Amino acid sequence: MSDYEHYEALVVGAGPGGAAAAATFANYGIETLVLERGVEAGSKNVSGGLIYAEESAPYTIDDLFPGFREAAAERPITKYRIHNIAGDKVESFDLTDLHEHDTEWSDSVLRRKMDSWLEDRVHERTRETGGGLLTGVHVNGLLREEGRIVGVTLDELDPITADIIVAADGVNSELARDAGLMDWDEPDEWFQGVKAVVDMPEDAIADRFDVAEDEGAAHLFSGDLFEGVRGGGFLYTNRDTLSLGTVFHLDSLVAEQAEPHELLDGLLTHPLLAQWLGDDYTELEYSAKLVPDSKKVALREPHFGRLLLVGDAAGQMQAQGPIIKGMNHAVTAGALAAESYAQAKSRNEPEKAGTRYARKLRSEGVMKKLRPRGYELLRGVTEDDGVTNVVDSVLTSAVGRAGVRALSGRLERLYNVPTLSALMPDTRTPYVTLPTVIAEELGTRVRDQSSVTPPDLEARIGGLTYDTDIGSPHITLRDESYEASGAAVAACPVSAVDFGGGCYREEVVRTNGSEERVVSLDTQPCVECGTCAVVADTDWSHPRGDKGVEFKWG
Ligand SMILES: Cc1cc2nc3c(=O)[nH]c(=O)nc-3n(C[C@H](O)[C@H](O)[C@H](O)COP(=O)(O)OP(=O)(O)OC[C@H]3O[C@@H](n4cnc5c(N)ncnc54)[C@H](O)[C@@H]3O)c2cc1C
Ligand code: SF4
């Protein structure tokens, strides 16, 4: 083999999946090097985010990192509600039972604080194995010898070889793509999440959300406030900030030509939120990221040769009805991947680490959560357009409305049934039609008025920190025609049709009396969400290590 620097284990990415893999390798005494592209772990990462410790999970974050909750999390989430909205009418359900199902605990987190705390622990523990953690390094592909994966290549350093490589490099995993394990072609396989972190003193949070110091609240929003786009909104209390955001199916966002920042503003300025946001709205950060829909993309065999994929890189992000569970599964998968290698090695069959890992994902019940069998069996019917049209017309008819009124006492209980939320079809019915009808028929009018004025896109981009990589764009357009790449003009969270700045712009080029709509791209304001890798015809990669956007909150 080549004489490149060699480690027994390489972990690419220091998010929850990478941190869990590295800690587990270290527990087995395996020499481990972690490679992270951000200036600090968390500086590239965005979550809503509530991290769950599931009772049924073989590994949770505080198993692997004692003291996590006290040092790296924000608040335990003790109240969980969903608000069905139609105009200014709202009907709210308490979903605390669903939230607490199979839950040992669940805390709100901010990714910069959480991941940088994990980084310090991972660095300490991997150093004891003879390895360590490097930040500011971008892994740009797999190193192969005689067709076999033997290591990784980097922008900043010579290639590094390893006996086992864990790709924990997130939703736009360049390693998964290089290995041919994941493509980014179908918008219906992805969600786009957009988020604002809002400043709020602890005493205001206590008053407005009626929570004590060791309590927190989660509020979810669905109905007619998002221009018919399939998805919803969230609000989570942190220690002295709020996380507010939206998560939409990417295909729906594209089909409706909706602009992510406007949908977020629709949530922020809804009168229901006035009671919480008051008249002192101060936005600290705007951010965005794609997330995979595990029901459609979670890989059943997330491995190839020496490469094991964990977390978003393996499509392991579960939308369990309204509940988003990605970080916990990344942790479990990272630990199972490392454990599988350690056990396979102890039997002198390290080449079987991948099949062992896939088997553990099944036997530990992870795959059942990520790809519920019932959903797969039913979706042919429940997601059929004709069926959806019929269901929606019945629901919105006098008969359907009478049914909703008749069920009024039981709807909250039905929303709390875990198996029903796992079967929820990916159609407008549960996201838009049903919540709208519920609010219209059962809701009460909100009397408050919103005085929130969210910053415009220019101010939001201006508030972000970038180490711009002038002259070295990390994304290039392969096809600049509007047909191929025009969807990105609206769907890119830092672009907009009527905005002269941002990443994507539409232009009309006139030549010889004919007109052509084309698209241009400026990657400087890019927040690296990954959307245009899916909706436009691009050569997509992350910026070089420590270049590009740096999130302070995440
Ligand atoms: C708006 C939003 C809301 C969400 N809400 C929740 C929630 O409430 N609860 C929940 O559990 N999940 C939530 N998620 C999903 C969750 O964030 C992900 O599922 C989770 O972060 C996946 O963890 P990971 O370790 O696989 O990847 P990531 O957390 O994305 O970490 C990947 C790491 O790899 C690094 N990296 C990437 N490429 C390279 C490279 N080429 N070289 C070197 N380093 C690289 C990145 O910088 C990053 O540090 C949400 C996501 C979004 C966008
Ligand atoms: S340019 Fe692409 S990756 Fe960057 S923010 Fe826009 S859509 Fe996201």
Coordinates of C-alpha atoms and ligand atoms in Angstrom, one line a residue:
M1 CA 0.0 0.0 0.0
S2 CA 1.1 3.6 -0.5
D3 CA 3.0 5.3 2.3
Y4 CA 0.5 8.0 3.0
E5 CA -0.2 8.8 6.7
H6 CA -2.2 5.9 8.1
Y7 CA -4.7 5.5 11.0
E8 CA -6.7 2.5 11.9
A9 CA -9.9 4.5 11.8
L10 CA -10.9 7.7 10.1
V11 CA -14.0 9.6 10.9
V12 CA -15.1 12.3 8.5
G13 CA -17.4 14.9 10.1
A14 CA -17.6 15.9 13.8
G15 CA -21.4 16.2 14.1
P16 CA -23.3 13.9 16.4
G17 CA -22.7 10.9 14.2
G18 CA -19.0 11.4 13.9
A19 CA -18.6 12.3 17.6
A20 CA -20.4 9.1 18.6
A21 CA -18.3 6.9 16.2
A22 CA -15.1 8.5 17.4
A23 CA -15.9 8.1 21.1
T24 CA -16.8 4.4 20.5
F25 CA -13.6 3.7 18.5
A26 CA -11.7 5.3 21.4
N27 CA -13.6 3.2 24.0
Y28 CA -12.2 0.2 22.1
G29 CA -8.7 1.7 22.1
I30 CA -8.7 2.0 18.3
E31 CA -6.4 4.7 16.8
T32 CA -8.8 7.3 15.4
L33 CA -8.4 10.5 13.4
V34 CA -11.5 12.8 13.0
L35 CA -11.5 15.2 10.1
E36 CA -13.9 18.2 10.2
R37 CA -14.2 21.0 7.7
G38 CA -15.5 23.7 9.9
V39 CA -13.2 26.1 11.9
E40 CA -14.8 24.5 14.9
A41 CA -17.2 21.6 15.1
G42 CA -20.8 23.0 14.8
S43 CA -19.7 26.0 12.8
K44 CA -21.3 24.5 9.7
N45 CA -24.2 22.8 11.3
V46 CA -27.9 23.5 11.7
S47 CA -30.7 21.6 13.6
G48 CA -34.1 22.6 14.9
G49 CA -33.3 21.1 17.3
L50 CA -34.5 18.7 19.9
I51 CA -32.1 15.9 20.6
Y52 CA -33.9 12.7 21.8
A53 CA -32.5 9.9 24.1
E54 CA -34.8 7.1 23.1
E55 CA -35.5 4.4 25.7
S56 CA -35.2 1.7 23.0
A57 CA -31.9 3.0 21.5
P58 CA -28.7 1.0 22.2
Y59 CA -26.7 4.2 22.5
T60 CA -27.6 7.8 23.4
I61 CA -25.5 10.9 23.5
D62 CA -25.2 11.0 27.3
D63 CA -24.2 7.3 27.4
L64 CA -21.2 8.2 25.3
F65 CA -20.6 11.7 26.7
P66 CA -21.4 11.9 30.4
G67 CA -22.3 15.4 31.4
F68 CA -23.7 16.2 28.0
R69 CA -27.1 17.5 29.2
E70 CA -25.7 19.8 31.8
A71 CA -22.9 21.3 29.7
A72 CA -24.0 21.1 26.0
A73 CA -27.8 21.2 25.9
E74 CA -30.2 24.1 26.4
R75 CA -33.4 23.0 28.2
P76 CA -35.4 19.7 28.8
I77 CA -38.5 19.9 26.7
T78 CA -41.4 19.3 29.0
K79 CA -44.3 20.8 27.0
Y80 CA -45.0 19.8 23.4
R81 CA -48.0 21.3 21.4
I82 CA -49.1 21.4 17.8
H83 CA -51.2 24.3 16.5
N84 CA -53.6 23.8 13.6
I85 CA -54.0 27.1 11.8
A86 CA -56.5 28.6 9.3
G87 CA -56.1 32.3 8.9
D88 CA -56.3 33.7 12.4
K89 CA -58.2 30.7 13.8
V90 CA -56.2 28.2 15.8
E91 CA -57.0 24.8 17.4
S92 CA -54.1 23.5 19.5
F93 CA -53.4 19.9 20.6
D94 CA -51.2 18.8 23.4
L95 CA -48.7 16.2 21.9
T96 CA -46.6 15.7 25.1
D97 CA -47.6 12.0 25.1
L98 CA -46.3 11.5 21.5
H99 CA -43.1 13.4 22.4
E100 CA -42.6 11.3 25.5
H101 CA -43.3 8.0 23.8
D102 CA -40.0 5.9 24.0
T103 CA -38.3 9.0 25.3
E104 CA -35.9 8.9 28.2
W105 CA -35.3 12.6 27.8
S106 CA -35.3 15.3 25.1
D107 CA -33.4 18.6 25.2
S108 CA -33.3 21.6 23.0
V109 CA -29.8 22.2 21.6
L110 CA -27.9 24.8 19.6
R111 CA -25.4 23.1 17.3
R112 CA -22.4 25.4 17.7
K113 CA -22.4 25.0 21.4
M114 CA -23.2 21.3 21.4
D115 CA -20.8 20.2 18.7
S116 CA -17.9 22.3 20.0
W117 CA -18.4 20.8 23.4
L118 CA -18.4 17.3 21.8
E119 CA -15.3 18.3 19.8
D120 CA -13.2 18.9 22.9
R121 CA -14.2 15.5 24.4
V122 CA -13.6 13.7 21.1
H123 CA -10.2 15.4 20.7
E124 CA -9.1 14.3 24.2
R125 CA -10.3 10.8 23.8
T126 CA -9.0 10.2 20.3
R127 CA -5.6 11.7 21.2
E128 CA -5.2 8.9 23.8
T129 CA -5.5 6.4 20.9
G130 CA -2.7 8.1 19.0
G131 CA -5.1 10.0 16.7
G132 CA -7.0 13.2 17.3
L133 CA -9.3 15.7 15.6
L134 CA -8.4 18.2 12.9
T135 CA -10.7 21.1 12.0
G136 CA -10.6 23.2 8.9
V137 CA -9.9 20.2 6.6
H138 CA -12.3 19.3 3.7
V139 CA -12.3 15.7 2.6
N140 CA -13.1 15.8 -1.1
G141 CA -13.3 12.2 -2.0
L142 CA -12.3 8.6 -1.5
L143 CA -8.8 7.2 -2.2
R144 CA -8.8 4.0 -4.1
E145 CA -6.0 1.5 -4.8
E146 CA -6.7 -1.2 -7.4
G147 CA -10.4 -0.2 -7.2
R148 CA -10.6 -0.7 -3.5
I149 CA -11.4 2.1 -1.1
V150 CA -8.3 2.6 1.2
G151 CA -8.6 6.2 2.4
V152 CA -9.7 9.7 1.7
T153 CA -8.4 12.7 -0.3
L154 CA -8.4 16.2 1.1
D155 CA -8.2 19.8 -0.2
E156 CA -5.6 20.8 2.4
L157 CA -3.5 17.7 3.1
D158 CA -2.1 14.7 1.4
P159 CA -4.4 11.7 1.3
I160 CA -4.8 9.6 4.5
T161 CA -5.3 5.9 4.5
A162 CA -7.2 3.8 7.1
D163 CA -8.5 0.3 7.8
I164 CA -12.0 1.6 8.4
I165 CA -13.6 4.9 7.3
V166 CA -16.8 6.3 8.9
A167 CA -18.5 8.9 6.7
A168 CA -20.4 11.1 9.1
D169 CA -20.3 14.0 6.7
G170 CA -24.0 14.9 6.8
V171 CA -26.7 15.3 4.3
N172 CA -24.6 16.4 1.3
S173 CA -22.1 13.6 1.9
E174 CA -19.4 13.8 -0.8
L175 CA -18.2 10.4 0.3
A176 CA -21.6 8.7 0.0
R177 CA -21.8 10.1 -3.5
D178 CA -18.3 9.2 -4.4
A179 CA -19.0 5.6 -3.3
G180 CA -22.1 5.5 -5.5
L181 CA -24.3 4.9 -2.4
M182 CA -26.4 8.1 -2.5
D183 CA -27.5 10.5 -5.2
W184 CA -29.2 13.8 -4.8
D185 CA -31.5 13.8 -7.7
E186 CA -35.1 13.5 -6.4
P187 CA -36.5 16.5 -4.5
D188 CA -39.2 14.4 -3.0
E189 CA -36.6 12.5 -1.0
W190 CA -35.4 15.6 0.9
F191 CA -36.7 18.3 3.3
Q192 CA -35.4 21.8 3.4
G193 CA -35.1 23.3 6.9
V194 CA -34.8 27.0 7.5
K195 CA -34.2 28.5 10.9
A196 CA -33.9 31.8 12.9
V197 CA -32.3 32.0 16.3
V198 CA -34.0 34.8 18.3
D199 CA -32.7 36.6 21.3
M200 CA -34.9 36.4 24.5
P201 CA -33.9 36.8 28.1
E202 CA -34.5 33.9 30.4
D203 CA -37.1 35.7 32.5
A204 CA -39.1 36.5 29.3
I205 CA -39.0 32.9 28.3
A206 CA -40.2 31.9 31.8
D207 CA -43.1 34.4 31.6
R208 CA -44.1 33.9 28.0
F209 CA -43.9 30.1 27.9
D210 CA -44.8 29.4 31.5
V211 CA -41.7 27.3 32.1
A212 CA -39.4 27.0 35.1
E213 CA -35.6 27.0 34.8
D214 CA -35.4 23.3 34.2
E215 CA -38.4 23.2 31.7
G216 CA -38.8 24.0 28.1
A217 CA -41.6 24.2 25.5
A218 CA -41.9 23.1 21.9
H219 CA -44.6 24.4 19.6
L220 CA -45.3 23.1 16.1
F221 CA -47.4 24.8 13.4
S222 CA -49.3 23.5 10.4
G223 CA -52.3 24.5 8.3
D224 CA -52.8 27.3 5.7
L225 CA -50.0 29.6 6.7
F226 CA -47.4 28.2 4.3
E227 CA -48.9 28.8 0.9
G228 CA -50.0 25.2 0.6
V229 CA -46.4 23.9 0.8
R230 CA -46.2 20.5 2.6
G231 CA -44.4 20.9 5.9
G232 CA -44.6 22.9 9.1
G233 CA -43.1 25.3 11.5
F234 CA -41.4 24.9 14.9
L235 CA -40.5 27.0 17.9
Y236 CA -38.3 25.6 20.7
T237 CA -37.2 27.4 23.8
N238 CA -33.4 27.4 24.5
R239 CA -31.8 28.8 27.7
D240 CA -31.9 32.5 26.6
T241 CA -32.8 32.2 22.9
L242 CA -35.6 30.7 20.8
S243 CA -35.2 28.5 17.7
L244 CA -37.9 29.1 15.2
G245 CA -38.1 27.6 11.8
T246 CA -39.7 25.6 9.0
V247 CA -39.2 22.2 7.5
F248 CA -40.7 21.5 4.1
H249 CA -40.7 18.7 1.5
L250 CA -38.4 20.0 -1.1
D251 CA -40.5 18.9 -4.1
S252 CA -43.4 20.8 -2.7
L253 CA -41.4 23.9 -2.2
V254 CA -40.2 23.7 -5.8
A255 CA -43.7 22.9 -7.2
E256 CA -45.2 25.9 -5.4
Q257 CA -42.2 28.2 -6.3
A258 CA -42.3 29.3 -2.7
E259 CA -39.5 31.3 -1.2
P260 CA -38.1 29.8 2.0
H261 CA -37.4 33.1 3.7
E262 CA -41.0 34.3 3.1
L263 CA -42.5 31.1 4.5
L264 CA -40.4 31.6 7.6
D265 CA -41.6 35.2 7.8
G266 CA -45.2 33.9 7.5
L267 CA -44.6 32.0 10.6
L268 CA -42.8 34.7 12.5
T269 CA -45.5 37.3 11.8
H270 CA -48.5 35.1 12.5
P271 CA -50.7 36.6 15.3
L272 CA -50.5 33.4 17.3
L273 CA -46.8 34.0 17.8
A274 CA -47.2 37.5 19.1
Q275 CA -47.8 36.2 22.7
W276 CA -44.3 34.6 22.6
L277 CA -42.3 37.0 20.4
G278 CA -43.7 40.2 21.9
D279 CA -42.6 43.5 20.4
D280 CA -38.9 43.1 20.8
Y281 CA -37.9 40.7 18.0
T282 CA -34.2 40.4 17.6
E283 CA -33.0 37.8 15.2
L284 CA -29.5 36.6 15.9
E285 CA -28.9 34.2 13.0
Y286 CA -30.6 32.9 9.8
S287 CA -29.6 29.4 8.6
A288 CA -30.7 26.5 6.4
K289 CA -29.9 22.9 5.6
L290 CA -31.4 20.0 3.7
V291 CA -32.3 16.9 5.6
P292 CA -33.0 13.4 4.1
D293 CA -36.4 11.7 4.5
S294 CA -35.4 8.4 5.9
K295 CA -38.7 6.8 4.9
K296 CA -37.5 7.0 1.3
V297 CA -33.7 7.1 1.4
A298 CA -32.3 5.4 4.6
L299 CA -29.8 3.0 3.1
R300 CA -30.5 -0.7 4.0
E301 CA -26.8 -1.5 3.5
P302 CA -24.9 1.7 4.3
H303 CA -21.5 0.5 3.6
F304 CA -19.1 -0.3 0.8
G305 CA -15.7 -2.0 1.4
R306 CA -14.0 -0.1 4.2
L307 CA -16.5 2.7 4.1
L308 CA -19.4 2.9 6.6
L309 CA -22.0 5.7 6.4
V310 CA -23.8 7.0 9.4
G311 CA -26.4 9.7 10.2
D312 CA -27.6 12.0 7.4
A313 CA -25.0 10.6 5.1
A314 CA -26.8 7.3 5.2
G315 CA -30.3 9.0 5.0
Q316 CA -31.0 8.2 8.7
M317 CA -33.2 11.3 9.5
Q318 CA -36.6 10.3 10.7
A319 CA -39.7 12.5 10.4
Q320 CA -42.0 10.7 12.8
G321 CA -45.1 12.7 11.9
P322 CA -44.3 16.1 13.3
I323 CA -41.3 15.0 15.3
I324 CA -37.9 15.3 13.7
K325 CA -35.3 12.8 14.8
G326 CA -32.0 12.9 13.1
M327 CA -29.3 13.6 15.7
N328 CA -30.3 10.7 17.9
H329 CA -30.2 8.2 15.0
A330 CA -26.8 9.7 13.9
V331 CA -25.5 9.0 17.4
T332 CA -26.8 5.4 17.5
A333 CA -25.5 4.7 14.0
G334 CA -22.1 6.2 14.7
A335 CA -21.7 4.1 17.8
L336 CA -23.0 0.9 16.1
A337 CA -20.7 1.4 13.1
A338 CA -17.6 1.7 15.3
E339 CA -18.7 -1.2 17.6
S340 CA -19.3 -3.4 14.5
Y341 CA -15.7 -2.7 13.2
A342 CA -14.2 -3.4 16.7
Q343 CA -16.1 -6.7 17.0
A344 CA -15.4 -7.8 13.4
K345 CA -11.7 -7.1 13.9
S346 CA -11.6 -9.1 17.2
R347 CA -12.9 -12.1 15.1
N348 CA -10.2 -11.4 12.5
E349 CA -12.7 -10.5 9.9
P350 CA -12.6 -6.7 9.7
E351 CA -13.8 -6.8 6.1
K352 CA -17.2 -7.9 7.6
A353 CA -17.6 -4.7 9.6
G354 CA -20.1 -3.3 7.0
T355 CA -22.5 -6.3 6.9
R356 CA -22.3 -6.5 10.7
Y357 CA -23.2 -2.8 11.0
A358 CA -26.2 -3.2 8.7
R359 CA -27.3 -6.2 10.7
K360 CA -27.1 -4.3 13.9
L361 CA -29.2 -1.4 12.5
R362 CA -31.9 -4.0 11.8
S363 CA -31.6 -6.1 15.0
E364 CA -31.5 -3.0 17.3
G365 CA -34.7 -1.8 15.7
V366 CA -33.2 1.3 14.1
M367 CA -34.3 0.4 10.5
K368 CA -37.8 -0.2 11.6
K369 CA -38.0 3.4 12.8
L370 CA -36.3 4.9 9.8
R371 CA -38.2 2.9 7.2
P372 CA -41.5 1.9 8.8
R373 CA -42.9 -1.2 7.0
G374 CA -46.5 0.0 7.3
Y375 CA -45.6 3.3 5.5
E376 CA -43.9 1.4 2.7
L377 CA -46.9 -1.0 2.3
L378 CA -49.5 1.8 2.4
R379 CA -47.9 4.6 0.5
G380 CA -48.9 3.2 -2.9
V381 CA -52.4 4.0 -1.9
T382 CA -52.2 6.8 0.6
E383 CA -49.9 8.9 -1.6
D384 CA -51.8 8.3 -4.8
D385 CA -52.8 11.6 -6.3
G386 CA -56.4 10.4 -7.0
V387 CA -56.8 9.1 -3.4
T388 CA -55.4 12.4 -2.0
N389 CA -57.9 14.4 -4.1
V390 CA -60.8 12.3 -3.0
V391 CA -59.7 12.5 0.7
D392 CA -59.2 16.2 0.5
S393 CA -62.6 16.9 -1.1
V394 CA -64.3 14.7 1.4
L395 CA -62.5 16.5 4.3
T396 CA -63.4 19.9 3.0
S397 CA -67.0 19.0 2.3
A398 CA -69.9 19.5 4.7
V399 CA -69.8 15.8 5.6
G400 CA -66.0 15.9 6.3
R401 CA -66.4 19.0 8.4
A402 CA -69.2 17.4 10.3
G403 CA -66.9 14.4 10.9
V404 CA -64.1 16.6 12.2
R405 CA -66.6 18.3 14.6
A406 CA -67.9 14.9 15.7
L407 CA -64.4 13.7 16.4
S408 CA -63.4 16.9 18.2
G409 CA -63.0 15.2 21.6
R410 CA -60.8 12.4 20.1
L411 CA -58.6 14.2 17.6
E412 CA -55.9 15.1 20.1
R413 CA -55.7 11.5 21.3
L414 CA -55.4 10.3 17.6
Y415 CA -52.6 12.8 17.0
N416 CA -50.8 11.2 20.0
V417 CA -50.8 7.6 18.6
P418 CA -47.2 6.8 17.5
T419 CA -48.1 4.2 14.9
L420 CA -50.4 6.7 13.1
S421 CA -47.7 9.4 13.0
A422 CA -45.3 6.9 11.6
L423 CA -47.7 6.1 8.8
M424 CA -48.5 9.7 7.9
P425 CA -48.6 10.0 4.1
D426 CA -46.4 12.5 2.4
T427 CA -49.3 14.5 0.9
R428 CA -51.0 17.8 1.5
T429 CA -53.7 16.2 3.6
P430 CA -51.9 15.9 6.9
Y431 CA -49.8 19.1 6.4
V432 CA -52.4 21.5 5.0
T433 CA -55.9 20.2 4.4
L434 CA -56.7 18.5 7.7
P435 CA -55.1 21.1 10.0
T436 CA -56.8 23.8 8.1
V437 CA -60.2 22.1 8.4
I438 CA -59.6 21.4 12.1
A439 CA -58.8 25.1 12.8
E440 CA -61.8 26.3 10.7
E441 CA -64.2 24.0 12.4
L442 CA -62.9 23.9 16.0
G443 CA -60.5 26.8 16.3
T444 CA -60.8 30.0 18.1
R445 CA -59.8 33.4 16.7
V446 CA -56.4 34.9 17.9
R447 CA -57.0 38.4 19.0
D448 CA -53.3 39.4 19.3
Q449 CA -51.6 41.4 16.5
S450 CA -48.0 40.7 15.5
S451 CA -45.6 43.5 15.7
V452 CA -42.7 41.4 14.4
T453 CA -40.7 42.8 11.5
P454 CA -38.3 40.1 10.4
P455 CA -35.1 41.3 8.7
D456 CA -35.0 41.1 4.9
L457 CA -32.8 38.7 3.1
E458 CA -30.1 41.3 2.6
A459 CA -29.9 41.9 6.3
R460 CA -30.0 38.2 7.1
I461 CA -27.1 37.5 4.7
G462 CA -25.3 40.6 6.1
G463 CA -25.6 39.2 9.6
L464 CA -23.8 36.0 8.8
T465 CA -20.1 35.4 9.1
Y466 CA -18.3 34.3 5.9
D467 CA -14.7 33.5 5.1
T468 CA -15.3 34.0 1.4
D469 CA -13.4 31.9 -1.0
I470 CA -13.1 34.4 -3.9
G471 CA -12.1 32.9 -7.2
S472 CA -12.8 29.3 -6.0
P473 CA -16.5 28.7 -6.2
H474 CA -17.5 25.5 -4.5
I475 CA -20.6 25.0 -6.7
T476 CA -20.6 25.4 -10.4
L477 CA -23.6 25.4 -12.7
R478 CA -23.4 22.7 -15.3
D479 CA -26.5 23.9 -17.2
E480 CA -27.4 27.6 -16.8
S481 CA -30.7 27.3 -18.7
Y482 CA -33.8 28.2 -16.7
E483 CA -35.3 24.8 -17.4
A484 CA -32.4 23.0 -15.8
S485 CA -31.5 25.3 -12.9
G486 CA -34.2 27.9 -12.5
A487 CA -35.9 26.2 -9.6
A488 CA -32.9 27.3 -7.4
V489 CA -33.8 31.0 -7.8
A490 CA -36.8 30.6 -5.5
A491 CA -35.8 27.5 -3.5
C492 CA -32.3 28.7 -2.5
P493 CA -32.9 30.1 1.0
V494 CA -30.6 33.1 0.4
S495 CA -32.0 33.9 -3.1
A496 CA -35.3 35.3 -4.2
V497 CA -36.9 36.2 -7.5
D498 CA -37.0 39.9 -6.8
F499 CA -33.8 40.1 -4.9
G500 CA -30.7 41.4 -6.7
G501 CA -28.3 39.8 -4.2
G502 CA -28.1 36.2 -3.0
C503 CA -26.8 33.2 -4.8
Y504 CA -29.1 32.5 -7.7
R505 CA -30.5 35.1 -10.2
E506 CA -32.6 34.8 -13.3
E507 CA -31.6 36.9 -16.3
V508 CA -33.0 37.3 -19.8
V509 CA -30.3 37.1 -22.5
R510 CA -31.2 38.5 -25.9
T511 CA -29.2 37.3 -28.9
N512 CA -30.1 37.7 -32.6
G513 CA -33.6 38.7 -31.9
S514 CA -34.3 35.7 -29.6
E515 CA -34.6 35.7 -25.8
E516 CA -33.4 33.1 -23.4
R517 CA -34.0 32.8 -19.6
V518 CA -30.7 31.9 -17.9
V519 CA -29.6 31.5 -14.4
S520 CA -26.4 32.9 -12.8
L521 CA -24.8 31.8 -9.5
D522 CA -22.6 33.7 -7.0
T523 CA -21.6 31.3 -4.2
Q524 CA -20.3 34.0 -1.8
P525 CA -23.6 34.3 0.2
C526 CA -24.1 30.5 0.2
V527 CA -25.2 28.9 3.5
E528 CA -24.3 25.5 2.2
C529 CA -27.7 24.1 2.6
G530 CA -27.4 21.7 -0.3
T531 CA -30.7 22.6 -2.0
C532 CA -29.2 23.4 -5.4
A533 CA -27.4 20.1 -5.5
V534 CA -30.9 18.6 -5.9
V535 CA -33.0 21.2 -7.7
A536 CA -30.4 22.6 -10.1
D537 CA -27.9 21.1 -12.5
T538 CA -24.7 21.7 -10.6
D539 CA -21.3 20.3 -9.7
W540 CA -21.8 20.5 -6.0
S541 CA -19.2 20.3 -3.3
H542 CA -18.6 22.0 0.1
P543 CA -16.1 24.9 0.2
R544 CA -12.5 24.2 1.2
G545 CA -11.9 23.6 4.9
D546 CA -12.9 26.6 7.1
K547 CA -14.0 28.6 4.1
G548 CA -17.6 29.7 3.5
V549 CA -20.3 30.4 6.1
E550 CA -19.7 30.1 9.8
F551 CA -22.7 29.7 12.0
K552 CA -22.4 31.1 15.5
W553 CA -25.6 29.3 16.9
G554 CA -26.6 26.6 14.4
Ligands
LIG1 C1 -33.9 23.1 10.3 C2 -33.6 21.7 10.8 C3 -34.2 21.2 11.9 C4 -33.9 20.0 12.4 N1 -34.4 19.6 13.6 C5 -34.0 18.5 14.2 C6 -34.5 18.1 15.5 O1 -35.3 18.8 16.1 N2 -34.0 17.0 16.1 C7 -33.2 16.2 15.4 O2 -32.8 15.1 16.0 N3 -32.7 16.5 14.2 C8 -33.1 17.6 13.6 N4 -32.6 17.9 12.3 C9 -31.7 17.0 11.6 C10 -30.3 16.9 12.2 O3 -29.7 18.2 12.2 C11 -29.5 15.9 11.4 O4 -30.2 14.7 11.2 C12 -28.2 15.6 12.2 O5 -27.4 16.8 12.3 C13 -27.4 14.6 11.4 O6 -26.2 14.4 12.1 P1 -24.9 13.9 11.3 O7 -23.8 13.7 12.3 O8 -25.2 12.8 10.4 O9 -24.5 15.1 10.3 P2 -24.2 16.7 10.6 O10 -24.8 17.1 11.9 O11 -24.6 17.4 9.4 O12 -22.6 16.7 10.7 C14 -21.8 16.5 9.6 C15 -20.5 17.1 9.9 O13 -19.6 16.7 8.8 C16 -18.8 17.8 8.4 N5 -18.5 17.6 7.0 C17 -19.4 17.5 6.0 N6 -18.7 17.3 4.9 C18 -17.4 17.2 5.2 C19 -16.2 17.0 4.4 N7 -16.3 16.8 3.1 N8 -15.0 17.0 5.1 C20 -15.0 17.2 6.4 N9 -16.0 17.4 7.2 C21 -17.2 17.4 6.6 C22 -19.8 19.0 8.7 O14 -19.1 20.2 8.8 C23 -20.5 18.6 10.0 O15 -19.7 19.0 11.1 C24 -32.9 19.2 11.8 C25 -32.3 19.7 10.7 C26 -32.6 20.9 10.2 C27 -31.9 21.5 9.0
SF4_2 S1 -26.3 28.2 -3.4 FE1 -27.1 26.2 -3.2 S2 -26.2 25.3 -1.4 FE2 -25.8 27.5 -1.3 S3 -27.5 28.4 -0.1 FE3 -28.2 28.5 -2.2 S4 -29.3 26.5 -2.6 FE4 -28.1 26.3 -0.6

